[in-house]
Structures are given as structure tokens and as C-alpha cells.
XYZ file of C-alpha atoms in Angstrom:
566
model
C 35.198 104.302 4.214
C 36.305 101.273 6.132
C 33.700 99.081 3.845
C 35.398 100.917 0.775
C 38.751 99.806 1.495
C 37.840 96.248 2.385
C 36.118 96.112 -1.076
C 39.332 97.251 -2.812
C 41.630 94.941 -0.738
C 39.148 91.896 -1.750
C 39.145 92.695 -5.335
C 43.262 92.738 -5.018
C 42.947 89.202 -3.527
C 40.547 87.520 -6.118
C 41.664 85.197 -8.812
C 40.558 86.590 -12.571
C 39.851 83.047 -13.270
C 38.075 81.167 -10.494
C 36.851 84.643 -9.076
C 37.875 83.618 -5.627
C 40.337 84.710 -3.046
C 43.845 83.495 -4.161
C 44.997 79.959 -3.270
C 48.849 79.373 -3.690
C 49.388 82.909 -5.509
C 51.681 83.081 -8.593
C 52.611 86.266 -10.397
C 53.425 86.039 -14.107
C 55.729 88.470 -15.801
C 52.818 91.177 -16.515
C 52.426 91.400 -12.901
C 48.963 89.806 -12.632
C 48.339 87.016 -9.890
C 46.800 84.204 -10.009
C 45.897 80.699 -8.301
C 48.845 78.339 -9.248
C 46.474 75.713 -10.239
C 44.146 78.097 -12.061
C 46.727 79.879 -14.352
C 48.101 76.097 -15.109
C 44.903 74.717 -16.174
C 44.226 78.091 -18.390
C 47.420 77.702 -20.286
C 46.941 73.865 -20.783
C 43.546 74.566 -22.111
C 44.379 77.440 -24.258
C 47.773 76.341 -25.688
C 48.174 77.706 -29.306
C 51.560 77.141 -31.156
C 53.449 77.506 -27.929
C 51.983 81.073 -27.199
C 50.642 81.582 -23.559
C 48.558 84.801 -22.614
C 47.438 86.828 -19.725
C 43.695 85.874 -18.934
C 43.253 89.718 -18.165
C 45.503 91.942 -20.323
C 46.166 89.407 -22.964
C 49.809 89.761 -23.161
C 51.698 86.904 -25.031
C 54.655 85.087 -23.306
C 56.796 82.814 -25.373
C 58.294 80.631 -24.074
C 55.883 79.569 -21.261
C 56.938 81.463 -17.989
C 58.050 79.608 -15.004
C 55.745 79.846 -12.205
C 56.898 80.190 -8.511
C 54.866 80.948 -5.590
C 54.772 84.529 -4.473
C 55.155 84.007 -0.707
C 54.752 87.766 0.349
C 51.357 87.872 -1.392
C 50.601 84.302 -0.282
C 51.311 85.520 3.687
C 49.257 88.771 2.704
C 46.212 86.397 1.592
C 46.438 84.455 4.549
C 46.546 87.297 6.952
C 43.372 88.636 5.091
C 41.680 85.262 5.383
C 42.210 84.916 9.081
C 41.060 88.555 9.785
C 37.477 87.488 8.441
C 37.228 90.381 6.451
C 35.842 88.309 3.351
C 32.838 86.975 5.597
C 32.044 90.635 6.418
C 32.481 91.894 3.101
C 30.126 89.557 1.363
C 26.162 90.139 1.926
C 24.746 86.790 2.476
C 21.861 85.961 0.444
C 18.251 85.822 1.800
C 15.815 82.811 1.169
C 13.822 84.806 -1.465
C 16.860 86.127 -3.043
C 18.797 85.234 -5.982
C 22.304 83.451 -5.388
C 25.595 84.420 -6.855
C 26.708 81.649 -9.116
C 30.292 81.897 -8.593
C 30.676 81.855 -4.973
C 31.540 78.761 -3.134
C 30.323 77.938 0.314
C 28.326 80.359 1.639
C 26.757 82.111 -1.201
C 26.459 85.891 -1.545
C 23.330 87.822 -2.700
C 23.341 88.271 -6.614
C 22.926 91.710 -7.942
C 23.223 91.152 -11.790
C 22.800 88.335 -14.278
C 24.638 88.096 -17.405
C 22.510 86.539 -20.723
C 25.875 85.902 -22.280
C 27.597 84.108 -19.548
C 24.327 82.710 -18.048
C 25.525 83.551 -14.768
C 24.484 85.657 -11.788
C 26.921 87.812 -9.729
C 27.068 89.510 -6.352
C 28.932 92.866 -6.147
C 32.498 91.414 -5.914
C 32.392 88.880 -8.759
C 30.458 91.466 -10.939
C 33.361 94.013 -10.499
C 35.568 90.763 -11.459
C 33.191 90.316 -14.444
C 33.166 93.819 -15.673
C 37.160 93.964 -15.784
C 37.618 90.761 -17.522
C 35.089 91.198 -20.308
C 35.428 95.074 -20.289
C 34.817 96.489 -23.742
C 32.475 93.339 -24.887
C 28.874 93.232 -25.209
C 27.617 91.017 -22.038
C 23.701 91.742 -21.915
C 23.341 92.338 -17.993
C 20.097 92.966 -16.173
C 18.548 92.490 -12.701
C 19.526 89.407 -10.790
C 17.430 86.207 -11.745
C 17.086 82.577 -11.149
C 15.207 82.225 -14.711
C 17.858 83.004 -16.893
C 17.071 80.117 -19.268
C 13.280 81.566 -19.698
C 14.748 84.524 -21.001
C 16.672 82.696 -23.923
C 15.263 81.096 -26.990
C 14.875 77.453 -26.451
C 15.341 76.645 -30.346
C 18.055 79.218 -31.083
C 19.761 79.906 -27.622
C 19.834 83.781 -28.051
C 18.093 86.493 -26.040
C 14.278 86.934 -26.071
C 14.343 90.837 -26.940
C 11.088 90.680 -29.495
C 7.449 89.947 -28.922
C 5.205 88.594 -31.678
C 1.662 90.138 -31.278
C 0.384 87.675 -33.865
C 1.197 84.593 -31.948
C 1.251 86.484 -28.374
C 4.888 85.212 -27.071
C 8.352 86.558 -26.912
C 11.066 85.574 -29.785
C 14.627 86.073 -30.830
C 15.741 87.674 -33.774
C 16.534 84.435 -35.541
C 12.806 83.433 -34.930
C 11.711 86.738 -36.278
C 13.561 85.523 -39.701
C 11.934 82.129 -39.538
C 8.495 81.376 -38.112
C 7.751 84.617 -37.386
C 8.354 86.417 -40.620
C 6.029 89.059 -41.766
C 4.521 88.973 -38.023
C 3.653 91.935 -36.278
C 6.415 92.178 -33.834
C 7.860 94.826 -31.129
C 10.359 95.081 -28.694
C 9.830 93.068 -25.163
C 10.047 96.564 -23.559
C 7.627 98.205 -25.915
C 5.404 95.323 -25.315
C 5.617 95.248 -21.450
C 5.057 99.254 -21.543
C 1.798 98.636 -23.504
C 0.581 95.581 -21.443
C 1.699 97.385 -18.207
C -0.645 100.429 -19.276
C -3.274 98.071 -20.398
C -3.092 96.458 -17.047
C -2.981 99.503 -14.753
C -6.058 100.811 -16.901
C -8.103 97.700 -16.135
C -7.104 97.598 -12.634
C -8.089 101.299 -12.490
C -11.585 100.684 -13.562
C -11.872 97.447 -11.536
C -10.849 99.704 -8.844
C -13.299 102.457 -9.571
C -16.087 99.658 -10.207
C -15.478 98.084 -6.723
C -15.443 101.600 -5.337
C -19.059 102.084 -7.201
C -20.398 98.968 -5.762
C -19.331 99.812 -2.329
C -20.678 102.759 -2.184
C -24.207 101.343 -3.332
C -23.847 98.567 -1.030
C -23.188 101.006 1.571
C -26.494 103.090 0.293
C -28.479 99.847 0.500
C -27.437 98.928 3.927
C -28.322 102.490 5.160
C -31.714 102.136 3.146
C -32.303 98.625 4.845
C -31.535 99.929 8.181
C -33.838 102.897 7.859
C -36.542 100.830 6.265
C -36.081 98.551 9.222
C -36.187 101.197 11.765
C -39.628 102.777 10.171
C -41.193 98.979 10.051
C -40.228 98.578 13.578
C -41.483 101.938 14.738
C -44.787 101.345 12.894
C -45.209 97.739 14.306
C -44.689 99.015 17.669
C -47.372 101.790 17.231
C -49.779 99.465 15.676
C -49.167 96.992 18.555
C -49.525 99.685 21.103
C -52.761 100.816 19.653
C -54.116 97.057 19.610
C -52.696 96.530 23.092
C -54.555 99.988 24.289
C -57.775 99.046 22.378
C -57.564 95.115 24.308
C -57.062 96.886 27.680
C -60.143 99.524 26.936
C -62.281 96.292 26.199
C -60.831 94.509 29.001
C -61.736 97.625 31.156
C -65.389 97.814 29.559
C -65.845 94.000 30.327
C -64.826 94.354 34.211
C -67.026 97.553 34.215
C -69.873 95.221 32.902
C -69.249 92.021 35.195
C -69.312 94.875 38.066
C -72.696 96.169 36.807
C -73.908 93.012 36.837
C -72.551 92.027 40.352
C -74.200 95.014 42.011
C -77.459 94.428 40.257
C -77.413 90.684 41.892
C -76.140 91.879 45.473
C -78.846 94.895 45.389
C -81.631 92.155 44.668
C -79.979 89.704 47.346
C -79.956 92.848 50.103
C -83.525 93.600 49.348
C -84.289 90.104 50.166
C -82.196 90.361 53.270
C -83.622 93.370 54.446
C -87.368 92.007 53.791
C -86.214 88.922 55.861
C -85.037 90.737 58.724
C -88.161 92.604 58.998
C -90.088 89.553 58.929
C -87.751 88.146 61.629
C -88.430 91.145 64.030
C -92.254 90.650 63.419
C -91.648 87.119 64.243
C -89.717 87.751 67.329
C -92.692 90.066 68.692
C -95.146 87.790 67.976
C -93.094 85.071 69.733
C -93.017 87.348 72.967
C -96.731 87.599 73.021
C -97.126 83.867 72.792
C -94.719 83.289 75.612
C -97.035 85.825 77.552
C -99.984 84.058 76.575
C -98.728 80.784 77.441
C -97.886 81.582 80.881
C -101.565 82.619 81.497
C -103.969 80.006 83.428
C -107.347 81.196 81.561
C -107.869 78.370 78.799
C -110.825 80.379 77.360
C -108.622 83.514 77.218
C -105.980 81.261 75.451
C -107.887 79.584 73.110
C -109.675 82.929 72.023
C -106.171 84.762 71.542
C -104.484 81.972 69.835
C -106.571 82.550 66.884
C -105.112 85.952 66.300
C -101.457 84.461 65.960
C -100.369 84.561 62.359
C -96.846 82.918 61.414
C -95.484 83.450 57.991
C -95.412 80.159 55.951
C -94.040 81.374 52.519
C -90.081 81.255 52.769
C -88.157 84.010 50.935
C -87.050 83.023 47.368
C -83.208 82.383 47.332
C -81.305 83.888 44.581
C -80.147 80.829 41.926
C -76.356 81.123 42.992
C -75.384 78.657 40.606
C -76.826 80.314 37.918
C -75.378 83.199 38.821
C -72.005 81.805 38.767
C -72.788 80.382 35.388
C -73.697 83.960 33.931
C -70.851 85.599 35.704
C -68.148 83.131 35.254
C -68.531 80.289 32.846
C -70.508 82.603 30.128
C -67.826 85.072 30.512
C -64.841 82.588 30.605
C -66.174 80.969 27.430
C -66.832 84.139 25.593
C -63.320 85.466 26.810
C -62.014 82.163 25.726
C -63.510 82.092 22.182
C -62.117 85.657 21.738
C -58.652 84.493 22.564
C -59.020 81.654 20.032
C -60.251 83.874 17.339
C -57.603 86.508 18.197
C -55.210 83.798 18.232
C -56.097 82.471 14.978
C -56.613 85.966 13.494
C -52.930 87.013 14.515
C -51.806 83.822 13.395
C -53.022 84.245 9.837
C -51.941 87.884 9.901
C -48.149 87.154 11.170
C -48.107 84.198 8.569
C -49.096 86.908 5.479
C -46.438 89.357 7.026
C -43.769 86.648 7.295
C -44.788 85.455 3.504
C -44.348 89.221 2.543
C -40.910 89.333 4.369
C -39.729 86.173 2.870
C -41.057 87.386 -0.797
C -39.218 90.560 -0.458
C -35.813 88.454 0.200
C -36.505 86.119 -2.613
C -37.174 89.244 -4.510
C -34.044 90.828 -3.576
C -31.939 87.647 -3.744
C -33.044 86.462 -6.988
C -32.984 90.189 -8.535
C -29.370 90.025 -7.498
C -28.865 86.385 -8.883
C -30.369 87.614 -12.405
C -28.242 90.729 -12.397
C -25.259 88.422 -12.363
C -26.835 86.131 -14.856
C -27.603 88.772 -17.397
C -24.235 90.241 -17.264
C -22.780 86.538 -17.818
C -25.355 86.664 -20.923
C -27.723 84.216 -19.393
C -31.409 84.815 -20.304
C -32.697 84.559 -16.733
C -36.473 84.713 -17.892
C -36.086 81.556 -20.166
C -36.245 77.972 -18.636
C -33.362 75.878 -18.563
C -32.758 73.587 -21.778
C -29.876 70.983 -21.085
C -29.521 69.045 -18.081
C -26.447 71.071 -17.428
C -28.686 74.303 -17.533
C -30.942 72.653 -14.977
C -28.014 71.545 -12.750
C -27.045 75.236 -12.135
C -30.209 75.537 -9.658
C -29.600 71.999 -8.194
C -30.601 71.813 -4.675
C -29.511 68.916 -2.328
C -32.690 67.746 -0.570
C -32.879 66.624 3.071
C -35.847 64.425 4.337
C -37.658 65.415 7.354
C -38.020 62.258 9.531
C -40.109 64.143 11.583
C -42.598 64.169 8.942
C -42.518 60.433 7.878
C -45.108 58.096 8.065
C -44.307 55.176 10.589
C -44.590 52.901 7.841
C -41.811 54.447 6.037
C -38.026 53.080 6.527
C -34.969 55.017 5.468
C -31.654 53.947 4.405
C -28.347 55.105 2.767
C -28.080 58.226 5.344
C -31.806 58.925 4.787
C -31.688 58.978 0.986
C -33.520 55.815 0.503
C -36.865 55.498 1.231
C -39.000 52.161 1.365
C -42.319 51.319 2.622
C -42.499 48.330 5.209
C -45.620 46.256 6.421
C -44.967 47.136 10.042
C -44.499 50.335 11.539
C -41.187 51.990 12.711
C -40.864 53.080 16.492
C -40.982 56.856 15.523
C -41.629 59.266 18.369
C -44.867 61.388 18.254
C -44.725 64.687 16.290
C -47.287 67.145 15.051
C -45.738 67.264 11.773
C -45.921 63.354 10.948
C -48.048 62.193 8.271
C -50.468 59.500 10.339
C -52.136 57.707 7.359
C -50.380 58.166 4.169
C -47.071 56.529 3.338
C -45.606 60.241 2.908
C -42.302 62.297 4.078
C -41.607 65.731 3.343
C -37.917 67.665 3.125
C -36.547 69.753 5.993
C -36.113 72.984 3.759
C -38.605 74.729 1.743
C -37.837 75.780 -1.927
C -37.953 79.510 -3.240
C -36.612 81.216 -6.116
C -35.325 78.723 -8.559
C -34.636 75.104 -7.627
C -34.219 71.738 -9.254
C -33.520 68.291 -7.901
C -33.948 64.403 -9.026
C -35.268 61.221 -7.467
C -34.721 57.590 -8.977
C -37.737 55.376 -8.396
C -38.293 51.549 -9.102
C -41.183 48.896 -8.221
C -44.400 47.935 -8.617
C -46.169 50.170 -5.975
C -45.399 53.310 -7.729
C -44.595 56.581 -6.331
C -45.978 60.165 -6.019
C -43.378 63.035 -6.569
C -44.807 66.387 -5.590
C -44.475 69.695 -3.316
C -46.936 71.192 -0.780
C -47.479 74.453 1.345
C -45.964 73.627 5.027
C -49.528 74.192 6.626
C -51.051 71.237 4.464
C -52.666 68.556 6.886
C -50.637 65.853 8.289
C -53.659 63.845 10.094
C -56.204 61.199 8.682
C -56.443 59.439 5.706
C -58.585 62.207 3.594
C -57.404 64.072 0.666
C -56.498 66.951 2.659
C -53.426 65.238 3.920
C -52.798 63.390 0.295
C -50.145 64.816 -1.966
C -51.688 66.345 -5.044
C -55.316 66.068 -3.696
C -56.096 69.290 -2.181
C -55.221 72.988 -3.177
C -51.913 72.949 -1.161
C -50.225 70.195 -2.977
C -49.127 68.849 -6.343
C -47.542 65.727 -7.451
C -46.719 63.472 -10.127
C -48.047 59.967 -9.888
C -45.976 57.524 -11.207
C -46.151 53.610 -11.874
C -45.262 51.046 -14.285
C -48.377 51.397 -16.507
C -49.626 55.091 -16.199
C -48.215 58.701 -15.360
C -50.533 61.299 -13.996
C -50.567 64.691 -12.588
C -52.565 65.741 -9.537
C -53.794 68.791 -7.949
C -56.885 69.717 -5.840
C -58.607 66.744 -6.664
C -58.377 67.077 -10.501
C -56.152 64.765 -12.569
C -54.450 64.807 -15.920
C -53.182 61.781 -17.641
C -49.759 62.104 -18.943
C -49.006 60.426 -22.495
C -45.493 59.444 -21.902
C -44.242 56.935 -19.224
C -42.308 58.140 -16.223
C -38.625 57.445 -16.355
C -36.702 55.721 -13.386
C -35.068 59.264 -12.682
C -37.304 62.228 -12.504
C -36.204 65.885 -12.456
C -38.166 68.699 -10.722
C -37.548 72.196 -11.826
C -39.254 75.091 -9.571
C -39.442 78.781 -10.441
C -41.511 80.027 -7.276
C -41.564 83.616 -8.723
C -42.505 82.707 -12.217
C -45.074 80.356 -10.750
C -43.947 77.234 -12.847
C -43.315 73.561 -11.899
C -42.203 71.272 -14.426
C -41.214 67.663 -14.343
C -39.222 65.609 -16.587
C -37.808 62.316 -17.585
C -34.041 62.541 -17.266
C -31.768 61.125 -19.747
C -29.385 61.898 -22.150
C -32.230 64.849 -22.872
C -34.543 66.215 -20.823
C -38.242 65.026 -21.979
C -41.005 67.294 -20.317
C -43.715 65.250 -18.870
C -45.686 67.687 -17.233
C -45.503 71.684 -16.577
C -47.936 73.797 -14.150
C -48.375 77.444 -14.404
C -49.868 78.737 -11.093
C -49.127 81.471 -8.214
C -47.181 80.346 -5.217
C -48.135 82.347 -2.339
C -45.365 80.861 0.208
C -42.368 78.569 -0.200
C -43.129 74.961 -0.979
C -41.621 71.636 0.453
C -40.683 68.616 -1.750
C -42.960 65.629 -0.791
C -42.992 61.949 -1.612
C -45.364 59.136 -1.394
C -43.978 55.766 -1.569
C -46.106 52.709 -2.257
C -45.681 49.200 -1.050
C -42.804 47.316 -3.039
C -41.530 50.574 -4.385
C -38.336 52.248 -3.520
C -37.462 56.025 -3.792
C -34.015 57.659 -3.925
C -32.859 61.080 -3.781
C -30.124 61.751 -6.528
C -26.874 63.605 -6.404
C -25.762 65.876 -9.570
């Protein structure tokens, strides 16, 4: 109730001309009060043949009434202002709300906007606006800061219609001129239609996302289930393998023990025989000692002939041979077994890794292909224009651990040249020891494209290879394109050729200074292009790649090779 009383009192103290609290209030003969300056300015502007009217009730006065300050009303207004009820009655605007166009000083929140007056009003000034223009057609709408956007910039009329032909809002005058005969509806009807369409589209998108979410959750569950199954199976297989190795180990130990027992038994038999001979020898020695004490020389000579001493020594077992047989041979056999097993396991693990990578690539490429199919891109066809190729562009990074010592890098390791003196690179098992070659860090899988520029009289080779290609020696096993694990395009100023597995194919066209390489690992294609305004195919390979390949380069003396950015 208090708030309502304050609102009524404030209306009583507002001037209907400036819409603010009365300043120096005066009351004219019809009983309405105004600010002294406001009513004088109003009458000075609207003077018509000596007639003066009230801005609210339109009563005409002739002659012009004399104005004098209403002291009683002035005192009441001053008391109202001192009480602070004005500030408490107004709702101050927040930063994100529309401000009242009429309020001075601290702005109040606007609740309505008038398209005729082109102003926004707070609660108090809206009430004054309604009293002032009561019975007149003033289009009110929710408070807005963009009133001019709702007006036709050409005719300064309200945009009440929507032209579906030209897809924008128009006024009634536009409909008679530029949009005559077009398909038009009210903005409310068009808003309803578009709102319904947007809601339907949003609903479809939400449903589509929910379906996708459901499918992804199923895929995640399937992946987890498959992974657990693979882990369980691998544990089972490795457990069986470990048990088999342990069994074989037990058998080997038993075999060694059997050999030990046989050797010990033989040695013990020799020891027992030797001990018997020692006992016999001791008995003979006692008889000899007794005979030696006799003083009968003839008896000594006759009896001494009966003594027999063993001259043949016991043949001792060959402990060095036994050690060799029982230790060195066994150790060597086990070492061979370990190396053979390690090699076999490495090969099998490589196959497993390749299969896992292949599955991942297939999954990723399948997702990529589905996306491209939705965008009406035929993912099974090879790109035609350079823009098409650049969709698959890969930014290459050279691996300095593979670089031959005579190669030198510059421009952030994007430019490679060959020098006469070796560089102080540290030793690394991946480094090419003889050929002036270098590989990139990452292996290429799926669809990939990259470009290089070259110049110089020494020529260059641009190719790809498997990671396990040989790095040491000056033979063909470590030369790009000259073995079964690599492919290369050899470029020079006079001839261009393709190399693979010691087979060479001469290309009719010369290599340009900028070469593009396109790889589709899954499709098994490797293509080389001269890059210019058009893509000119130099050579295309159709093969089966069994693992990811690494971009590699050979740089001849006097040549420079540069990795390009798109």
C-alpha cells in the first residue's frame, strides 16, 4: 500500500511537459500545474492567433493567463524532494536493461517503448505518456534500445510486414512501391512461422545429437568390451607361453642333472678303483718295509722280485671338456634360443602393432569418410585441384636423429643442404651412415599430402620408406627407392625417374621446382605431382602398404631442399 501511495504522489508532482518533478510550480485556470519555464516555453512555441491551451485538457484561454508561483504546491514539492521518496520510488536501471529516455540524472528502467515518440519510458513516465496521449494511436512495445531498427529507413514507418520474396521486413509504403505484388505477411505471422521452423530444426538437431550420443556410448562400451576380451586372451596366451617356457626350462635342468649324475658316477667309479689300489699299495709298502729290515741279503734279493708296483696311472676325466659340454654348449644353445625367441616375438609384436594401428586408421578414416560423404565429397576419388590436395596437407618435421652427418639444416630445420665436411651429430642407431638422407619424425597413415621445393645441380630424391629400412652401409638396403621398403622420385635438371626395389622407370616430363606428394595408405596409392597453377601428375604407384611410411629425402651435393607450407 505504501508503494502505491508513493506512486500516486509522484504523479501528482510531475510536469506533463518535461515529465519531471515540478520546478517552480504554477497552476493555470483549468487547475493543472506545470513548471513555470515549461508552460511559458510551451505557450511561446504554440502561440496561434492569441489563443493559449492547456497541454493536458486542451482548454483554450484568451487572453494569456497571468502566471504566478503556487507557493503551497511548491512547499509540498520541496518536502517531497527532501523526503527522498523520488529516489525510492524509481527502479534504477541495470547495465543490461533499457534506460528510460525521459529520466534525467540517474536513469530508471524502461518498461515500454513508443514507436511514434521513438522513446522508452519507465513506469512513472509511461503513466504520464498514457494520460497525455490518451485516445491517440501510439504503438507501444516492450522496452528496446533498437527502436530505429524497427523503423523503415526509407519511409520512417514501422516495419509491420515481412516480404518473403526478398526475405526482409518492410513497411506499408514499401509494399506499395518496391515490394508490390510480392508474397508478404505480417511480421508476427512470419515470426511465428520461423519460430516454429527453428524449434523443429532444433528438435531434430537435439534428437540427432541424442542418437549420436547413444551410438557413441554403444561404441565406447563395445571398445571396452573388445579391449577386455583382447587383454584376457593375450594374458591367457602369454600364460600358456610362460608355462611352456617354464616346462622346457625344467626339462633342460633335468637333462643337465642327468649329465651331471653320469659324469659324477664315472668319476666316483674311478675314485673307488683308485682307493682300492691305494690300499693294496699300502699293504705292499708294509711288506717292503719289513723286508728292508732283514739282514739276509740273499733273501731280500729273492723276495724283492715278487713286488709289483702299478705303473699305469688312472685316466682322469676331462673337466675342461665337461665344462664346455655342460656350460658353454648349454649357454650357447640357450643364448641362440633367446635370440631366436626375441626375434620371433619382435616380429609377432610388430604384426600385432600394425594390425592395431590398421584398425585405428580404418576407424578414423571411416569416420572421416562418413563426414566427407555427408558433405557430398567423393572420398574414394583422388583429389583433382591443389585446393583438394591441401585438405589432406601434413606439416612435416624432420628427424635430426636420422640425418646423415654431411647434411646441414637451416630455417628451423626446414631447409636441408649437403656439405663437404661432416657435422658434429651424436651417434644414434637411426642415423644414415653413408647416404646423405634424412627422414621425418612422424609416420604417414590414411590420406596425406605434402610439398617440397628443390634447386641445384646435384639433384634430390623425394620418397617414403618403412621405419625398419636399413640405415647403415652404402648398399641398396639403405638407399631410398633401391629396396623393397622404400619408394622415391629422383629429380635432376636433366632427367626424372621413379625408383623402387632396384627397378627404375624414366618419366617423360621433367621435375618442377615444387613437388607435391599424395599418399593414400589404405587405397595403396602414392602419387608425385609438379605443383603449379595446375597439378601435373608425374608418376603414380599402386601397391599394398603393410605399415605406416615415413617421408624421406636424399640431397645431392650442390642442391637445396625445402619443406613447404601450404
